[in-house]
Amino acid sequence: MPPFVAFAGVLGGLAVVRWAYKTAVKINQELEEMRLSRVAETARTGDIQKLKRDPVTGAYRPG
């Protein structure tokens, strides 16, 4: 009986790992789609903020 319990535990562990992997892949795909749509929306509307260099400090500032 103990080998059967160990085998069932291993199969259960593999099932949990497989579920976690599929869930992580799905979440990453959704996040990448959202990021790409946000970039496309910004490019389409022309809301890309430009930076100009301040001649006194040399720092880049919106403008």
PDB file of C-alpha atoms in Angstrom:
ATOM      1  CA  MET A   1       0.000   0.000   0.000  1.00  0.00           C
ATOM      2  CA  PRO A   2       2.727   2.601   0.755  1.00  0.00           C
ATOM      3  CA  PRO A   3       4.167   2.501  -2.813  1.00  0.00           C
ATOM      4  CA  PHE A   4       0.682   3.215  -4.144  1.00  0.00           C
ATOM      5  CA  VAL A   5       0.321   6.222  -1.837  1.00  0.00           C
ATOM      6  CA  ALA A   6       3.716   7.545  -2.917  1.00  0.00           C
ATOM      7  CA  PHE A   7       2.818   7.063  -6.584  1.00  0.00           C
ATOM      8  CA  ALA A   8      -0.491   8.884  -6.069  1.00  0.00           C
ATOM      9  CA  GLY A   9       1.369  11.716  -4.316  1.00  0.00           C
ATOM     10  CA  VAL A  10       3.815  12.055  -7.196  1.00  0.00           C
ATOM     11  CA  LEU A  11       0.986  12.128  -9.739  1.00  0.00           C
ATOM     12  CA  GLY A  12      -0.850  14.736  -7.669  1.00  0.00           C
ATOM     13  CA  GLY A  13       2.289  16.860  -7.435  1.00  0.00           C
ATOM     14  CA  LEU A  14       2.826  16.668 -11.189  1.00  0.00           C
ATOM     15  CA  ALA A  15      -0.778  17.704 -11.777  1.00  0.00           C
ATOM     16  CA  VAL A  16      -0.339  20.764  -9.538  1.00  0.00           C
ATOM     17  CA  VAL A  17       2.910  21.752 -11.283  1.00  0.00           C
ATOM     18  CA  ARG A  18       1.301  21.354 -14.711  1.00  0.00           C
ATOM     19  CA  TRP A  19      -1.689  23.477 -13.659  1.00  0.00           C
ATOM     20  CA  ALA A  20       0.591  26.189 -12.234  1.00  0.00           C
ATOM     21  CA  TYR A  21       2.712  26.243 -15.406  1.00  0.00           C
ATOM     22  CA  LYS A  22      -0.330  26.540 -17.703  1.00  0.00           C
ATOM     23  CA  THR A  23      -1.763  29.297 -15.513  1.00  0.00           C
ATOM     24  CA  ALA A  24       1.517  31.241 -15.547  1.00  0.00           C
ATOM     25  CA  VAL A  25       1.785  30.965 -19.344  1.00  0.00           C
ATOM     26  CA  LYS A  26      -1.818  32.138 -19.763  1.00  0.00           C
ATOM     27  CA  ILE A  27      -1.295  35.120 -17.452  1.00  0.00           C
ATOM     28  CA  ASN A  28       1.925  36.122 -19.246  1.00  0.00           C
ATOM     29  CA  GLN A  29       0.196  35.957 -22.635  1.00  0.00           C
ATOM     30  CA  GLU A  30      -2.648  38.171 -21.403  1.00  0.00           C
ATOM     31  CA  LEU A  31      -0.210  40.687 -19.917  1.00  0.00           C
ATOM     32  CA  GLU A  32       1.796  40.802 -23.167  1.00  0.00           C
ATOM     33  CA  GLU A  33      -1.398  41.380 -25.191  1.00  0.00           C
ATOM     34  CA  MET A  34      -2.392  44.214 -22.851  1.00  0.00           C
ATOM     35  CA  ARG A  35       1.079  45.777 -23.120  1.00  0.00           C
ATOM     36  CA  LEU A  36       1.036  45.581 -26.920  1.00  0.00           C
ATOM     37  CA  SER A  37      -2.446  47.095 -27.135  1.00  0.00           C
ATOM     38  CA  ARG A  38      -1.398  49.952 -24.838  1.00  0.00           C
ATOM     39  CA  VAL A  39       1.667  50.650 -27.000  1.00  0.00           C
ATOM     40  CA  ALA A  40      -0.445  50.535 -30.169  1.00  0.00           C
ATOM     41  CA  GLU A  41      -3.014  52.912 -28.652  1.00  0.00           C
ATOM     42  CA  THR A  42      -0.303  55.375 -27.649  1.00  0.00           C
ATOM     43  CA  ALA A  43       1.223  55.283 -31.121  1.00  0.00           C
ATOM     44  CA  ARG A  44      -2.188  55.676 -32.795  1.00  0.00           C
ATOM     45  CA  THR A  45      -3.213  58.703 -30.733  1.00  0.00           C
ATOM     46  CA  GLY A  46       0.195  60.375 -30.877  1.00  0.00           C
ATOM     47  CA  ASP A  47       0.437  60.800 -27.105  1.00  0.00           C
ATOM     48  CA  ILE A  48       4.111  59.920 -27.049  1.00  0.00           C
ATOM     49  CA  GLN A  49       5.781  62.393 -24.750  1.00  0.00           C
ATOM     50  CA  LYS A  50       8.966  63.941 -26.081  1.00  0.00           C
ATOM     51  CA  LEU A  51      11.930  64.847 -23.891  1.00  0.00           C
ATOM     52  CA  LYS A  52      14.106  67.913 -24.334  1.00  0.00           C
ATOM     53  CA  ARG A  53      17.480  68.435 -22.810  1.00  0.00           C
ATOM     54  CA  ASP A  54      17.847  71.332 -20.381  1.00  0.00           C
ATOM     55  CA  PRO A  55      20.967  73.244 -21.494  1.00  0.00           C
ATOM     56  CA  VAL A  56      21.774  74.406 -17.968  1.00  0.00           C
ATOM     57  CA  THR A  57      21.579  71.110 -16.071  1.00  0.00           C
ATOM     58  CA  GLY A  58      21.860  68.643 -18.935  1.00  0.00           C
ATOM     59  CA  ALA A  59      18.861  66.737 -17.611  1.00  0.00           C
ATOM     60  CA  TYR A  60      16.061  65.554 -19.897  1.00  0.00           C
ATOM     61  CA  ARG A  61      12.652  67.033 -19.155  1.00  0.00           C
ATOM     62  CA  PRO A  62       9.207  66.613 -20.754  1.00  0.00           C
ATOM     63  CA  GLY A  63       8.484  69.292 -23.222  1.00  0.00           C
TER      64      GLY A  63
END
